[in-house]
Amino acid sequence: MLGVAALTVVRTLPIMLAFLGSKFTWRERLMVGALGPRGTTSTVFGLLEFHALPDGRYAYTAVYTMTLTVLGSVLLHGGGSAVSPGP
């Protein structure tokens, strides 16, 4: 459930708020919030947390959560992208 929230509202809402006052339309803000590149950032922060936590259950839970969130993002956004025909 946390992964679904992280892939939708938790990731999109701050981006949309950050664009307040910009010339982007609400549709463009929503697109950037939903499809913006965040997999690398999730991986970096997940690994930082893994190394900061004491070795054990909590560290591995952080890595497990990070991995599921990034894979879910790849599946969600990859499935929504258009398939282009080969050359």
PDB file of C-alpha atoms in Angstrom:
ATOM      1  CA  MET A   1       0.000   0.000   0.000  1.00  0.00           C
ATOM      2  CA  LEU A   2       2.866   2.363   0.803  1.00  0.00           C
ATOM      3  CA  GLY A   3       4.386   1.667  -2.616  1.00  0.00           C
ATOM      4  CA  VAL A   4       1.153   2.599  -4.390  1.00  0.00           C
ATOM      5  CA  ALA A   5       0.899   5.821  -2.385  1.00  0.00           C
ATOM      6  CA  ALA A   6       4.562   6.615  -3.098  1.00  0.00           C
ATOM      7  CA  LEU A   7       4.034   6.119  -6.832  1.00  0.00           C
ATOM      8  CA  THR A   8       0.960   8.320  -6.973  1.00  0.00           C
ATOM      9  CA  VAL A   9      -0.020  11.033  -4.490  1.00  0.00           C
ATOM     10  CA  VAL A  10       3.149  11.222  -2.388  1.00  0.00           C
ATOM     11  CA  ARG A  11       5.332  11.721  -5.467  1.00  0.00           C
ATOM     12  CA  THR A  12       2.995  13.822  -7.595  1.00  0.00           C
ATOM     13  CA  LEU A  13       1.600  16.346  -5.121  1.00  0.00           C
ATOM     14  CA  PRO A  14       4.939  17.955  -4.069  1.00  0.00           C
ATOM     15  CA  ILE A  15       5.967  18.343  -7.714  1.00  0.00           C
ATOM     16  CA  MET A  16       2.667  20.017  -8.565  1.00  0.00           C
ATOM     17  CA  LEU A  17       3.046  22.359  -5.592  1.00  0.00           C
ATOM     18  CA  ALA A  18       6.636  23.177  -6.586  1.00  0.00           C
ATOM     19  CA  PHE A  19       5.390  24.382  -9.962  1.00  0.00           C
ATOM     20  CA  LEU A  20       2.934  26.894  -8.448  1.00  0.00           C
ATOM     21  CA  GLY A  21       3.623  30.284  -9.951  1.00  0.00           C
ATOM     22  CA  SER A  22       5.215  28.793 -13.060  1.00  0.00           C
ATOM     23  CA  LYS A  23       3.854  29.115 -16.580  1.00  0.00           C
ATOM     24  CA  PHE A  24       3.119  25.375 -16.777  1.00  0.00           C
ATOM     25  CA  THR A  25      -0.527  24.359 -17.084  1.00  0.00           C
ATOM     26  CA  TRP A  26      -2.079  22.029 -14.509  1.00  0.00           C
ATOM     27  CA  ARG A  27      -1.962  19.237 -17.081  1.00  0.00           C
ATOM     28  CA  GLU A  28       1.771  19.771 -17.652  1.00  0.00           C
ATOM     29  CA  ARG A  29       2.409  19.862 -13.904  1.00  0.00           C
ATOM     30  CA  LEU A  30       0.524  16.615 -13.463  1.00  0.00           C
ATOM     31  CA  MET A  31       2.529  14.987 -16.245  1.00  0.00           C
ATOM     32  CA  VAL A  32       5.861  16.053 -14.744  1.00  0.00           C
ATOM     33  CA  GLY A  33       4.734  14.894 -11.315  1.00  0.00           C
ATOM     34  CA  ALA A  34       3.579  11.513 -12.581  1.00  0.00           C
ATOM     35  CA  LEU A  35       6.368  10.763 -15.041  1.00  0.00           C
ATOM     36  CA  GLY A  36       9.352  12.708 -13.719  1.00  0.00           C
ATOM     37  CA  PRO A  37      12.587  10.744 -13.288  1.00  0.00           C
ATOM     38  CA  ARG A  38      12.847   9.663  -9.672  1.00  0.00           C
ATOM     39  CA  GLY A  39      14.104   6.079  -9.827  1.00  0.00           C
ATOM     40  CA  THR A  40      17.724   7.092  -9.393  1.00  0.00           C
ATOM     41  CA  THR A  41      16.879   9.355  -6.472  1.00  0.00           C
ATOM     42  CA  SER A  42      14.879   6.600  -4.767  1.00  0.00           C
ATOM     43  CA  THR A  43      17.782   4.219  -5.214  1.00  0.00           C
ATOM     44  CA  VAL A  44      20.348   6.676  -3.835  1.00  0.00           C
ATOM     45  CA  PHE A  45      18.285   7.569  -0.763  1.00  0.00           C
ATOM     46  CA  GLY A  46      17.376   3.926  -0.162  1.00  0.00           C
ATOM     47  CA  LEU A  47      21.031   2.907  -0.224  1.00  0.00           C
ATOM     48  CA  LEU A  48      21.993   5.830   2.037  1.00  0.00           C
ATOM     49  CA  GLU A  49      19.397   4.676   4.540  1.00  0.00           C
ATOM     50  CA  PHE A  50      20.548   1.068   4.227  1.00  0.00           C
ATOM     51  CA  HIS A  51      24.101   2.071   5.142  1.00  0.00           C
ATOM     52  CA  ALA A  52      22.989   4.440   7.922  1.00  0.00           C
ATOM     53  CA  LEU A  53      20.852   1.851   9.715  1.00  0.00           C
ATOM     54  CA  PRO A  54      22.394  -0.846  11.893  1.00  0.00           C
ATOM     55  CA  ASP A  55      22.798  -4.146  10.085  1.00  0.00           C
ATOM     56  CA  GLY A  56      19.670  -6.206  10.450  1.00  0.00           C
ATOM     57  CA  ARG A  57      15.961  -6.216   9.906  1.00  0.00           C
ATOM     58  CA  TYR A  58      15.405  -2.462   9.465  1.00  0.00           C
ATOM     59  CA  ALA A  59      18.210  -2.040   6.951  1.00  0.00           C
ATOM     60  CA  TYR A  60      16.922  -4.889   4.809  1.00  0.00           C
ATOM     61  CA  THR A  61      13.355  -3.599   5.058  1.00  0.00           C
ATOM     62  CA  ALA A  62      14.562  -0.246   3.670  1.00  0.00           C
ATOM     63  CA  VAL A  63      16.246  -1.975   0.703  1.00  0.00           C
ATOM     64  CA  TYR A  64      13.232  -4.216   0.110  1.00  0.00           C
ATOM     65  CA  THR A  65      10.848  -1.234   0.135  1.00  0.00           C
ATOM     66  CA  MET A  66      13.111   0.778  -2.164  1.00  0.00           C
ATOM     67  CA  THR A  67      13.406  -2.113  -4.619  1.00  0.00           C
ATOM     68  CA  LEU A  68       9.657  -2.737  -4.749  1.00  0.00           C
ATOM     69  CA  THR A  69       8.942   0.968  -5.220  1.00  0.00           C
ATOM     70  CA  VAL A  70      11.439   1.349  -8.082  1.00  0.00           C
ATOM     71  CA  LEU A  71      10.257  -1.854  -9.787  1.00  0.00           C
ATOM     72  CA  GLY A  72       6.642  -0.769  -9.361  1.00  0.00           C
ATOM     73  CA  SER A  73       7.509   2.567 -10.910  1.00  0.00           C
ATOM     74  CA  VAL A  74       9.184   0.883 -13.867  1.00  0.00           C
ATOM     75  CA  LEU A  75       6.174  -1.365 -14.430  1.00  0.00           C
ATOM     76  CA  LEU A  76       3.617   1.424 -13.953  1.00  0.00           C
ATOM     77  CA  HIS A  77       5.353   3.989 -16.124  1.00  0.00           C
ATOM     78  CA  GLY A  78       6.733   1.479 -18.610  1.00  0.00           C
ATOM     79  CA  GLY A  79       3.292   0.012 -19.177  1.00  0.00           C
ATOM     80  CA  GLY A  80       1.886   3.459 -19.801  1.00  0.00           C
ATOM     81  CA  SER A  81       4.431   4.409 -22.424  1.00  0.00           C
ATOM     82  CA  ALA A  82       3.787   4.044 -26.114  1.00  0.00           C
ATOM     83  CA  VAL A  83       5.411   1.162 -27.952  1.00  0.00           C
ATOM     84  CA  SER A  84       7.167   2.372 -31.068  1.00  0.00           C
ATOM     85  CA  PRO A  85       7.611   0.104 -34.061  1.00  0.00           C
ATOM     86  CA  GLY A  86      11.118  -1.033 -34.936  1.00  0.00           C
ATOM     87  CA  PRO A  87      13.188   0.550 -37.733  1.00  0.00           C
TER      88      PRO A  87
END
